[in-house]
Short mmCIF file of C-alpha atoms in Angstrom, two decimals:
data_model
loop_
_atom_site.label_atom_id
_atom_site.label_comp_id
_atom_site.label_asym_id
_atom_site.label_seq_id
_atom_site.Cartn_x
_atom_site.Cartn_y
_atom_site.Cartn_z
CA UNK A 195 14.81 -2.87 3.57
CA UNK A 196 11.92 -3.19 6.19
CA UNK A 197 10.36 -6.10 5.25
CA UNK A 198 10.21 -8.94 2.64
CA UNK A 199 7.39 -11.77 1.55
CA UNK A 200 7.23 -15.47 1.24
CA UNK A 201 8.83 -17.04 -2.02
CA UNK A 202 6.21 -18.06 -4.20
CA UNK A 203 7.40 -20.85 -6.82
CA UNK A 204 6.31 -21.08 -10.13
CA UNK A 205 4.17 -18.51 -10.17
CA UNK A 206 3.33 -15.51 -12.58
CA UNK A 207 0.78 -14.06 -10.88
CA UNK A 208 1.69 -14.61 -7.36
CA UNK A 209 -0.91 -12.89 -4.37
CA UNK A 210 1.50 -12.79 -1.50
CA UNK A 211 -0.01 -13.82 1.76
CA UNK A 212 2.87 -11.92 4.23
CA UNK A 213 1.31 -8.88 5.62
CA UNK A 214 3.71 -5.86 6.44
CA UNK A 215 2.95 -3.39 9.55
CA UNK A 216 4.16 0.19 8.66
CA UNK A 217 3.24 3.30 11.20
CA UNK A 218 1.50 6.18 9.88
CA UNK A 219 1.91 9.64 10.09
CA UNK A 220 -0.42 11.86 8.09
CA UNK A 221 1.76 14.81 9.19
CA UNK A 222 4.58 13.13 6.81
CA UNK A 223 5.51 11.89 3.18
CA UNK A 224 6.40 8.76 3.94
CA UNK A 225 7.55 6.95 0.64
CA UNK A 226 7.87 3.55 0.02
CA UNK A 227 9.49 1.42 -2.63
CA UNK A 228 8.46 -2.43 -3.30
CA UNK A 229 11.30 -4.41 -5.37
CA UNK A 230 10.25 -7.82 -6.79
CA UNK A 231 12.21 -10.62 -7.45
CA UNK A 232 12.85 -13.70 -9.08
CA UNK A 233 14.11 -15.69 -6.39
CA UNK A 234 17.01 -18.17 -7.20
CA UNK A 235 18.29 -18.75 -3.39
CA UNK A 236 16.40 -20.01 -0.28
CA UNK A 237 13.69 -18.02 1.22
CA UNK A 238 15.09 -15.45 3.96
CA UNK A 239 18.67 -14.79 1.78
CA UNK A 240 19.83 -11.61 0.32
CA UNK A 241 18.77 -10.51 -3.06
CA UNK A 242 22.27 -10.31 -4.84
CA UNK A 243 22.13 -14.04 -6.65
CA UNK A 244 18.27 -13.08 -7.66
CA UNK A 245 16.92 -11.38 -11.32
CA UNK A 246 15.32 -8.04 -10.46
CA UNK A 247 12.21 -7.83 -11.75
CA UNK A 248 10.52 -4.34 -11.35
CA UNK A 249 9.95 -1.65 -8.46
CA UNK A 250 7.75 0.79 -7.86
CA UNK A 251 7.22 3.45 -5.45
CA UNK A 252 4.45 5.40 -3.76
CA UNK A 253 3.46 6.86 -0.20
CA UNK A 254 1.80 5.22 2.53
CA UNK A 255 -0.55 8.48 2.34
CA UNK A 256 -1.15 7.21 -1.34
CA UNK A 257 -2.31 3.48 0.21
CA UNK A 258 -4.13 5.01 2.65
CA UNK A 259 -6.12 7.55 0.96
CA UNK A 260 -6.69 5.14 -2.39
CA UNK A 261 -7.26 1.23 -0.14
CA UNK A 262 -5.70 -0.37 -3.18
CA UNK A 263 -3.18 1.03 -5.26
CA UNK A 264 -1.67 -0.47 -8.52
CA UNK A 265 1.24 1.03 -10.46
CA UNK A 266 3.44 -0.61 -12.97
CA UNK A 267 6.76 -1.87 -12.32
CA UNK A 268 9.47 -0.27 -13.73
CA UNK A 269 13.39 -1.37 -14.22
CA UNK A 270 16.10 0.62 -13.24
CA UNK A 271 16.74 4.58 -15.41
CA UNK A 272 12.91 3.96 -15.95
CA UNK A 273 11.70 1.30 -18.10
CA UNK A 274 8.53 -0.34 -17.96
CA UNK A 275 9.05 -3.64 -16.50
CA UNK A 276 7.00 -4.82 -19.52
CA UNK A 277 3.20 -4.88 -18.58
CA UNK A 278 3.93 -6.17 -15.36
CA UNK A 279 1.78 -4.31 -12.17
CA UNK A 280 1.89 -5.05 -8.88
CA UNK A 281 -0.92 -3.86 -6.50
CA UNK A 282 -1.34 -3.33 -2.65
CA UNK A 283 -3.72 -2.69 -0.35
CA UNK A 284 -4.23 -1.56 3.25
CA UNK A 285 -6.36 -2.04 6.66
CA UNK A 286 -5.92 -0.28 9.93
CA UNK A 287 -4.23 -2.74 12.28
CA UNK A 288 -5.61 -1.78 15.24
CA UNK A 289 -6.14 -5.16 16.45
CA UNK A 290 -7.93 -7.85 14.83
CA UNK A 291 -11.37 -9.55 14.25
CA UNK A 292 -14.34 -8.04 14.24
CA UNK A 293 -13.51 -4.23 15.57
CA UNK A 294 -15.73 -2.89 17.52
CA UNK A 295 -15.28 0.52 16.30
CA UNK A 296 -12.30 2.18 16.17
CA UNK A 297 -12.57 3.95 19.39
CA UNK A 298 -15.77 5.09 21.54
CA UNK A 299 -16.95 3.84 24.90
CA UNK A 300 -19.74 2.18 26.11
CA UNK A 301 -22.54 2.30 29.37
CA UNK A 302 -23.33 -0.20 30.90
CA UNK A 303 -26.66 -1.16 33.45
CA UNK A 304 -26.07 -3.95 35.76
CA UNK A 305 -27.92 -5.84 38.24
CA UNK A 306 -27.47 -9.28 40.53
CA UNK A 307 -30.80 -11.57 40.39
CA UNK A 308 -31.12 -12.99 44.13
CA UNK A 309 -29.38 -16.04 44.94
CA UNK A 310 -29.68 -18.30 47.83
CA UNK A 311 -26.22 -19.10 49.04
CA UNK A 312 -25.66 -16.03 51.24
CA UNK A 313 -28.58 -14.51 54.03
CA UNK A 314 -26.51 -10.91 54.05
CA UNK A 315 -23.99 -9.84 50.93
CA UNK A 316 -22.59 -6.40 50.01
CA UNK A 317 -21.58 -7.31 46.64
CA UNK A 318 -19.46 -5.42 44.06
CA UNK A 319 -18.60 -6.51 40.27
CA UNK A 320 -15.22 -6.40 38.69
CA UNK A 321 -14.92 -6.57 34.94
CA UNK A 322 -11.60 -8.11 33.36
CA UNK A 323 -9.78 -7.83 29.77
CA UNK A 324 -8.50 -11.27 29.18
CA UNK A 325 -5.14 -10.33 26.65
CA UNK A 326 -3.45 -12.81 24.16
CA UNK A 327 -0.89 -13.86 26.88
CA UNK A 328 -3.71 -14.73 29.02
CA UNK A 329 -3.16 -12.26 30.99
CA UNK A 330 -5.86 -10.18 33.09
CA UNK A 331 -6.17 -6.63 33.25
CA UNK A 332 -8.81 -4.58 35.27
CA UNK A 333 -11.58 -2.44 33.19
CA UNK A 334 -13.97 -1.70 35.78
CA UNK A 335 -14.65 -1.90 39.48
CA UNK A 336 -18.35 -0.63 40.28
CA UNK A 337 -19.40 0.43 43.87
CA UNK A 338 -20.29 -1.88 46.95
CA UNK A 339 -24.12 -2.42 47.23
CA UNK A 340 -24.62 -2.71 51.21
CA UNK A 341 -27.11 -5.23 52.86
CA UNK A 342 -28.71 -6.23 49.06
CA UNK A 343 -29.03 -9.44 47.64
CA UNK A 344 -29.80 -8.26 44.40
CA UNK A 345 -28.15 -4.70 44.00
CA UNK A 346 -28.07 -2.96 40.88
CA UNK A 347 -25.08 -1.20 40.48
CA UNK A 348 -25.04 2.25 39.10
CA UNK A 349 -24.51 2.60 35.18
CA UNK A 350 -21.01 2.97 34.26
CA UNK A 351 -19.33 4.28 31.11
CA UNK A 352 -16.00 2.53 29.94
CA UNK A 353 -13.82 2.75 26.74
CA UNK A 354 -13.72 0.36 24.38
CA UNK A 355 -10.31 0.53 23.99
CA UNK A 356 -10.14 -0.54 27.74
CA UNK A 357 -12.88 -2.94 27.63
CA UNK A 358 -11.80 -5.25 24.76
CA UNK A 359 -9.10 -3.49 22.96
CA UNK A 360 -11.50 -2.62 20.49
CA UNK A 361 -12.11 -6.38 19.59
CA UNK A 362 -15.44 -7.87 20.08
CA UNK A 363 -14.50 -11.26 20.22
CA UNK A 364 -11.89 -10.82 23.12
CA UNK A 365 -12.91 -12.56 26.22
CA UNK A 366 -13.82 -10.75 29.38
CA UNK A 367 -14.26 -12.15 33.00
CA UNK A 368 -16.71 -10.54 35.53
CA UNK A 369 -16.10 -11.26 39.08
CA UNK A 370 -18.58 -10.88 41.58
CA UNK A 371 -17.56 -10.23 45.78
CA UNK A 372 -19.16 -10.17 48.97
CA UNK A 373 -17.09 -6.65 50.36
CA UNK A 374 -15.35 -7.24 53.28
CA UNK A 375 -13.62 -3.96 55.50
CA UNK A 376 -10.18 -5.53 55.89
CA UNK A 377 -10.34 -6.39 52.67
CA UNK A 378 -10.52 -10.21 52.55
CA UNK A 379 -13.47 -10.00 49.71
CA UNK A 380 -15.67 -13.21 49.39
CA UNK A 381 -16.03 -14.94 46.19
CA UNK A 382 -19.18 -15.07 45.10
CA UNK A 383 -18.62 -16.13 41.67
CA UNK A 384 -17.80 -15.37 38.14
CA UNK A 385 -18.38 -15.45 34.72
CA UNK A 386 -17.29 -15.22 30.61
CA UNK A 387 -18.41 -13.13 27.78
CA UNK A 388 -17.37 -11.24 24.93
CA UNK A 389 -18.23 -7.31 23.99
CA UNK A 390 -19.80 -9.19 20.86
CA UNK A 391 -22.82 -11.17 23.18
CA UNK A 392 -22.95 -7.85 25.28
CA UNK A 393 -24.05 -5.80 22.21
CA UNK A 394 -27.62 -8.48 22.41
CA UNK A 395 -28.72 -5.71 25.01
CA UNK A 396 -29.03 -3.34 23.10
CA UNK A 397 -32.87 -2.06 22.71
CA UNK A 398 -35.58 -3.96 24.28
CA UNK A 399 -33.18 -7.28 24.97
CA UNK A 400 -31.53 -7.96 28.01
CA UNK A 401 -27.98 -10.04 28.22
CA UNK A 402 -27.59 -12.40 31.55
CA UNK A 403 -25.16 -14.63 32.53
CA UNK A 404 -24.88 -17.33 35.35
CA UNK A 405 -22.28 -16.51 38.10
CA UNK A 406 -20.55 -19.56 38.82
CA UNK A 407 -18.18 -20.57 42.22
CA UNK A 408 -16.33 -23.44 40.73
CA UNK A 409 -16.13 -25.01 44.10
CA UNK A 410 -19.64 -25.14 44.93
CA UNK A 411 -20.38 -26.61 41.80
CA UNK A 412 -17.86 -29.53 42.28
CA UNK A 413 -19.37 -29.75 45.69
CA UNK A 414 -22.52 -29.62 45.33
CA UNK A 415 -24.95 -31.80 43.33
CA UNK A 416 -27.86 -29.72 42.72
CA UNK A 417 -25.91 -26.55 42.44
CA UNK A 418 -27.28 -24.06 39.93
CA UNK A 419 -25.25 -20.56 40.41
CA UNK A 420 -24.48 -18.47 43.15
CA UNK A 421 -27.07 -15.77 41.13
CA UNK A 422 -27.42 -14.11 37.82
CA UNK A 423 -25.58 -11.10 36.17
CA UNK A 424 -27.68 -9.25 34.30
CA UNK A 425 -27.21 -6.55 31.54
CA UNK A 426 -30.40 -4.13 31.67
CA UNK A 427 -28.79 -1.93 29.22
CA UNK A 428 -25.73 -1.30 26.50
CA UNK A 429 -25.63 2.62 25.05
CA UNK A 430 -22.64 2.57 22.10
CA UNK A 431 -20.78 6.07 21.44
CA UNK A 432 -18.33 5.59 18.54
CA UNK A 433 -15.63 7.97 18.05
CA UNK A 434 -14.26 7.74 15.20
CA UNK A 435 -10.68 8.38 13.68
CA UNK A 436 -9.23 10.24 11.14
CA UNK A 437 -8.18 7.12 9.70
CA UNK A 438 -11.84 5.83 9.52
CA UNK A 439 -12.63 8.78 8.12
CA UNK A 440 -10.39 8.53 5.43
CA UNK A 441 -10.36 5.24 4.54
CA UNK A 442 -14.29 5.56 4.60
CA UNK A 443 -13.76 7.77 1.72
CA UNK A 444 -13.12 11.04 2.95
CA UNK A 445 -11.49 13.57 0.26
CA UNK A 446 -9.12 16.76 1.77
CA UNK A 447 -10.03 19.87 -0.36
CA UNK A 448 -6.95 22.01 0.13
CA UNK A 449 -7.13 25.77 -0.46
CA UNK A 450 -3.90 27.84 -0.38
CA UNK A 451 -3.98 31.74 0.65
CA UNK A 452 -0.89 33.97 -0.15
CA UNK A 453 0.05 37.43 1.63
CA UNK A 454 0.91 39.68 -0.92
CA UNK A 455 0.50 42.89 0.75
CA UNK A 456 3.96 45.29 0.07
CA UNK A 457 5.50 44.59 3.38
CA UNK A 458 6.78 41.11 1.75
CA UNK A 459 9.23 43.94 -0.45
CA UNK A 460 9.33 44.22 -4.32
CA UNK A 461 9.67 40.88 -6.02
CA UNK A 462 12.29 41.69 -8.64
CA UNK A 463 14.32 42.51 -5.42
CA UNK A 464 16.25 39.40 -4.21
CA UNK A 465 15.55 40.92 -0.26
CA UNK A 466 11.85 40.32 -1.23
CA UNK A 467 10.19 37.61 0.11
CA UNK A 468 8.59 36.98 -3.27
CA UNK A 469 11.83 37.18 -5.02
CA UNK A 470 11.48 34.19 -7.88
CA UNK A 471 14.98 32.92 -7.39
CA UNK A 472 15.78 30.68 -10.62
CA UNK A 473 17.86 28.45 -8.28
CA UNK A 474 16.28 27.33 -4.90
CA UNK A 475 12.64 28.49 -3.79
CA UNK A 476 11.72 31.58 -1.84
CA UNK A 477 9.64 30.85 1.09
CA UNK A 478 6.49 30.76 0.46
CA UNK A 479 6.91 28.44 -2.17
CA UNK A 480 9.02 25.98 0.28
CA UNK A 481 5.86 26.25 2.86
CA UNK A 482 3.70 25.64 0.19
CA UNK A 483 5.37 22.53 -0.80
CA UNK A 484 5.77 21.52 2.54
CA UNK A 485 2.28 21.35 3.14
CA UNK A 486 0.62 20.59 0.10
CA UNK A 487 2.75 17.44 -0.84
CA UNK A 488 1.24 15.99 2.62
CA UNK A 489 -2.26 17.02 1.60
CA UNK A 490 -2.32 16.36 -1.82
CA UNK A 491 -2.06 12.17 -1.51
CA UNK A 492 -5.97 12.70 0.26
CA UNK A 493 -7.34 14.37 -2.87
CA UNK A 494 -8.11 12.20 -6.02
CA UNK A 495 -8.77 15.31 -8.24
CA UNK A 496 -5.39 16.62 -7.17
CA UNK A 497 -6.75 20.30 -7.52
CA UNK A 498 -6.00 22.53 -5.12
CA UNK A 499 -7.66 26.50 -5.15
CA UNK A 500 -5.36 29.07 -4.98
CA UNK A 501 -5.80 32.35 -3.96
CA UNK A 502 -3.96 35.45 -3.00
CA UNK A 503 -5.17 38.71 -0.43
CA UNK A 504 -3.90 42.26 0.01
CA UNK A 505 -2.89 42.89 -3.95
CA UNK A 506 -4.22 45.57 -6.52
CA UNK A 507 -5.35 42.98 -9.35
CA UNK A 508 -5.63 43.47 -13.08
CA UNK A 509 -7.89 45.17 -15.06
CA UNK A 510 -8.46 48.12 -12.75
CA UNK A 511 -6.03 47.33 -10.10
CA UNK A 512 -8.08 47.54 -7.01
CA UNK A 513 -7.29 45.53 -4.22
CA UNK A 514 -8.63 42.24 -3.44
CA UNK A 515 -8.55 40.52 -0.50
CA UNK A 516 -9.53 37.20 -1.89
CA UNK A 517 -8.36 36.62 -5.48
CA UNK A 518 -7.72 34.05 -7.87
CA UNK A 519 -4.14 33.66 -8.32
CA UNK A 520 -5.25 31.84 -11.90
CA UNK A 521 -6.86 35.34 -12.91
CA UNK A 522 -10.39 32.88 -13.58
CA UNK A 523 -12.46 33.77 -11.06
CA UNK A 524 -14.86 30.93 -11.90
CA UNK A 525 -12.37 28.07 -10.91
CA UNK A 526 -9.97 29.02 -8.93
CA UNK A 527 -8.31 25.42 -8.62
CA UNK A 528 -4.89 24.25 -9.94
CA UNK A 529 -3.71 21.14 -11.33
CA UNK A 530 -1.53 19.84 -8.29
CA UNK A 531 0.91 21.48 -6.01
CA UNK A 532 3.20 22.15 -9.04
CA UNK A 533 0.17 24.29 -10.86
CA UNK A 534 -0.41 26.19 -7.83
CA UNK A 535 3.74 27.07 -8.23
CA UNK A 536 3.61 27.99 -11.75
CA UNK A 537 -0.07 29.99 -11.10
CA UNK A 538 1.95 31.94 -8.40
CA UNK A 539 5.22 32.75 -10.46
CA UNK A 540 3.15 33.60 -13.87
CA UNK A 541 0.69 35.99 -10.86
CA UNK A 542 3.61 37.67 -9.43
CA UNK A 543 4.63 40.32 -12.24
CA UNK A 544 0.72 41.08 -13.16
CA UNK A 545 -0.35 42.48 -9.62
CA UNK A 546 0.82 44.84 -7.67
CA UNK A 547 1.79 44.25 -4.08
CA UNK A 548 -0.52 46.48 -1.27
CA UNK A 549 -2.09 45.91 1.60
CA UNK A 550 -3.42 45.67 4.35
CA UNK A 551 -2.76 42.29 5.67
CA UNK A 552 -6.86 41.08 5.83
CA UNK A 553 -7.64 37.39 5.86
CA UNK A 554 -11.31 37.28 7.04
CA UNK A 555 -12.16 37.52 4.03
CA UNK A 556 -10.70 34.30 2.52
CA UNK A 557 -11.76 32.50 5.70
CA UNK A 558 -15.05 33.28 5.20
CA UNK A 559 -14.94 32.52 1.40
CA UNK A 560 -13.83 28.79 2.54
CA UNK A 561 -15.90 28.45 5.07
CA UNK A 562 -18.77 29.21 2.73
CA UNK A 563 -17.97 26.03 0.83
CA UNK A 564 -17.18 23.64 4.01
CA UNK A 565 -21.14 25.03 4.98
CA UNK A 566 -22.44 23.51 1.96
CA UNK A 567 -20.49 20.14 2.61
CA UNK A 568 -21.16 20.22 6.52
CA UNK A 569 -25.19 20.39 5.59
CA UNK A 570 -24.82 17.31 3.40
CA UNK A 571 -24.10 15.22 6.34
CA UNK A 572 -22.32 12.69 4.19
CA UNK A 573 -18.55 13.49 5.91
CA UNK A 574 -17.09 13.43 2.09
CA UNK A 575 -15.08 16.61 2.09
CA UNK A 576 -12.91 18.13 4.71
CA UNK A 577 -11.58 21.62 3.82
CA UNK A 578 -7.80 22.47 5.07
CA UNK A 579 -7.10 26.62 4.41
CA UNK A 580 -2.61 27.11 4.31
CA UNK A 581 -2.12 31.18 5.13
CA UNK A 582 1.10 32.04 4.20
CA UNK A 583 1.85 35.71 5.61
CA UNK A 584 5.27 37.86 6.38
CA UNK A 585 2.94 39.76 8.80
CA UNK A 586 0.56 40.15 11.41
CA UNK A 587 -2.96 40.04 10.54
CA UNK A 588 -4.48 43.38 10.64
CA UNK A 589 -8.29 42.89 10.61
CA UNK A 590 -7.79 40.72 14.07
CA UNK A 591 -11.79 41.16 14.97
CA UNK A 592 -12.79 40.09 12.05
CA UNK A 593 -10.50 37.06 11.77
CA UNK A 594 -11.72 36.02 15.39
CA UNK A 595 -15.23 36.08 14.31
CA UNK A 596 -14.25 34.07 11.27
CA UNK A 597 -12.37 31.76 12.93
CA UNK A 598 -15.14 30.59 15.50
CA UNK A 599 -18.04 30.63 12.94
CA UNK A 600 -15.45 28.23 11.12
CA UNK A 601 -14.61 26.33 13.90
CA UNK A 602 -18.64 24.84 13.66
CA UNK A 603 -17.87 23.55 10.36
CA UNK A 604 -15.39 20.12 8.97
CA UNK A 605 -12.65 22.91 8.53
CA UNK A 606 -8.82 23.61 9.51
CA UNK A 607 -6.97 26.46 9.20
CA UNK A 608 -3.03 26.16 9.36
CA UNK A 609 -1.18 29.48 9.19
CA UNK A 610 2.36 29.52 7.96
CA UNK A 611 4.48 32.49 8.77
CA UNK A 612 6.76 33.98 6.72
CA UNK A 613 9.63 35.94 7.01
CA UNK A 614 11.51 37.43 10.23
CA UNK A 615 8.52 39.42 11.36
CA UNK A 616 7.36 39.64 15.13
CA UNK A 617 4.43 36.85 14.96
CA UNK A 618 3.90 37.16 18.67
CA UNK A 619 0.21 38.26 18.23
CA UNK A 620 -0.39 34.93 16.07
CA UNK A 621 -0.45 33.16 19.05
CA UNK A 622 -3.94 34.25 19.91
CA UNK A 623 -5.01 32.71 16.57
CA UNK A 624 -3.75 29.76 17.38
CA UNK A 625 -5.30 29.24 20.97
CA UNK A 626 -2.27 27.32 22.67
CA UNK A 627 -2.69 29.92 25.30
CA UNK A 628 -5.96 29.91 25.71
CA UNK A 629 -9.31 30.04 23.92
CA UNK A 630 -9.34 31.98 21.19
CA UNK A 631 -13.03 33.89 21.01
CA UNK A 632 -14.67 36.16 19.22
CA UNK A 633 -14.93 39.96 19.30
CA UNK A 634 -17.93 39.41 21.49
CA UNK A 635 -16.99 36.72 23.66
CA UNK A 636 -18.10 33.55 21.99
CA UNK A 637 -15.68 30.72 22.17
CA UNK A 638 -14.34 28.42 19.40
CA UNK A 639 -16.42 25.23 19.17
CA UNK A 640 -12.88 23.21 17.96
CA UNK A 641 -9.29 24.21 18.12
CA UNK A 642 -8.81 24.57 14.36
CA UNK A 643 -5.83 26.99 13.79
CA UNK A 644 -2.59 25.95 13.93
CA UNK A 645 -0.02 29.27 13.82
CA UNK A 646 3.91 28.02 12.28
CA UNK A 647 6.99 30.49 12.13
CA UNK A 648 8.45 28.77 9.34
CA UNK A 649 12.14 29.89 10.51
CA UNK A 650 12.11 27.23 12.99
CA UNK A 651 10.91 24.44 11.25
CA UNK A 652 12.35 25.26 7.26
CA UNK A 653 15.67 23.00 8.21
CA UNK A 654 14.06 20.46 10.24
CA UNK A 655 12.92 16.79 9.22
CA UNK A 656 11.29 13.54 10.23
CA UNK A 657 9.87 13.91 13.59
CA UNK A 658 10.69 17.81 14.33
CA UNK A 659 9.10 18.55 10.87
CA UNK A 660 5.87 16.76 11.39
CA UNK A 661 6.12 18.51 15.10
CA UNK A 662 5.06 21.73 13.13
CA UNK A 663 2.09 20.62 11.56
#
């Protein structure tokens, strides 16, 4: 149990007001269960003297990808709780308020209007986070302005996450000093705003604020300011997340790509990597799982394409380098991870395994289709290609040239290796080591392979699992 809500009395429809936090991994399953009861204790005691009325489970990936889910409750061995549903919904809590964007940074044009309090100044400007426990934390410190009453400091670019912790609202203190060598700093003044009244400047507008010694003003009668702070100009780059992308809507179109070139070893043999074991799953079907039980909670067709490379296919048994696995060349998708399983066990006795080991071509095939999205410019579809291979890959120019015309496009490529083969060259695909280019020189615009040996990572879990992906 992480977590439970409020008791709500009397109530058969109850909206529950307790909000629960739960990190998220994309790189993981992460399944939940909610349990409802029928409370007949005091809020905060166990749930043995209560009535169970229903659970239901689902994965935060389900949550995340869907904003609100709703299932029915069931009893336990599997009865429906009667109609009873329960439904919950998500937000990224990444602070609070008004976000101002997820992530980005901002620049920022500055300049001190004259004041009469000083004859010589060298002023600087410090900018300050104010956090909940009132706390201050330096964002920004700009350069000393020498001999200038009214400097303008040189444009500065800062996070946002520094700035306000993302939070509009959030208040932030600028201080404003008269330099001093040994370091004893005048106080010229200060003053309060928010990242909200800063985004005014943007355009045409201009932002100022009065910079205030509160001394001076209890002081003096006719005291004004000690000068003005003012905010020429505000430029906004948001960068956003893969969790604003999608909870903005974003679908995952997974495409699966399996080696079946003769090197994997004759599948009615149980030494053959294809081997259809009636009791636990070869590899490549573990991998597959792996991967595609992660991916499939982003999809809300929950088809995946399936295809297979390096096989002499049926009618005339010539080999293909980018097939159909469903033998319908006109839709090549399956109905969920467990189609693509029973698409590649009903494939494996109708081909017959070849080679070589080419994989350009499937790239390419994808990254035909992420093209046609990437020209839309609506960010609806990202395309994520799973290579599962025993060997190296034998057209490597051509895969290099794939790989960076691919890397231009919303595509990933994750390459899953198979078997107890020498996958040293991989690690060029990959591009840990360096950048990968192509056969002409041209480097990757993104890092978008990622090279696994599954060996090391088939009996790991939790945190060394989602290390691999």
């Amino acid at each position: 149990q992480v977590d439970r809500s409020e008791v709500i009395k009397s109530n058969l429809n109850p909206v529950f007001a307790k909000i629960f936090t739960v990190d998220y991994y994309f790189e993981e399953v992460q399944k939940l269960r909610f349990e409802v009861y029928d409370s007949h204790g005091q809020a905060g005691v166990g749930t043995h003297d209560d009535d169970f009325l229903g659970g239901m489970e689902c994965t935060v990936g389900q949550i995340v990808a869907q904003k609100r889910v709703t299932k029915p409750l069931f009893l336990k061995y599997g009865k429906f709780a009667g109609k009873s549903t329960i439904t919950v919904s998500t937000e990224p809590a990444l602070g609070g308020g008004n976000r101002a964007g997820r992530a980005g940074w901002a620049l920022l044009s500055l300049i001190l209007l004259p004041q009469d309090l000083f004859s010589k100044s060298d002023p600087f400007l410090e900018i300050y986070r104010i956090d909940d426990d009132r706390s201050e934390q330096l964002v920004y410190r700009t350069e000393v302005v020498k001999n200038n009453l009214s400097p303008i400091w040189e444009p500065f670019k800062v996070s946002l996450n520094s700035l306000c912790s993302c939070e509009e609202k959030r208040k932030l203190r600028g201080v404003v000093w008269d330099y001093d060598s040994r370091g004893k700093h005048d106080f010229i003044g200060e003053f309060f705003t928010t990242f909200e009244e800063m985004q005014k400047a943007m355009g045409e507008n201009k932002v100022q604020w009065d910079c205030m010694n509160p001394k001076y003003k209890i002081k003096k009668r006719n005291y004004k300011n000690s000068g003005v702070v003012v905010l020429l100009d505000l430029k906004i780059h948001r960068v956003y997340s893969f969790l604003d992308y999608i909870m903005g809507g974003c679908q995952i179109h997974f495409t699966v790509a399996i080696d079946f070139t003769a090197s994997n070893g004759d599948p009615r043999n149980s030494c053959s990597l294809h081997y259809i074991n009636p009791y636990q799953p070869n590899e490549y079907l573990k991998a597959l799982v792996a991967v595609g039980e992660i991916c499939q909670d982003y999809d809300s067709d929950k088809k995946f394409s399936a295809l297979g490379f390096g096989a002499r296919i049926p009618p005339k048994y010539e080999v293909s380098h980018d097939f159909a696995i469903n033998f319908n060349p006109d839709n090549d998708e399956c109905e969920g991870i467990q189609g693509v399983v029973e698409s590649y066990q009903s494939c494996l006795p109708k081909i017959q395994l070849y080679g070589p080991t080419n994989v350009a071509p499937i790239i390419s095939k994808v990254a035909r289709v992420a093209a046609d999205e990437e020209r839309t410019k609506e960010a609806s579809q990202y395309f994520i290609l799973l290579i599962l291979t025993d060997g190296v890959v034998t057209d490597m120019a051509d895969t290099r040239e794939a790989i960076v015309r691919a890397s231009y496009l919303p595509m990933s490529i994750i390459i899953v290796g198979v078997g107890n083969a020498d996958f040293t060259d991989m690690q060029i695909l990959d591009g840990d080591d360096g950048v990968l280019r192509s056969p002409k020189g041209e480097p990757v615009l993104r890092d978008i392979v990622q090279f696994v040996p599954f060996r090391e990572f088939k009996n790991v879990s939790g945190a060394a699992g989602r290390a691999c992906l």
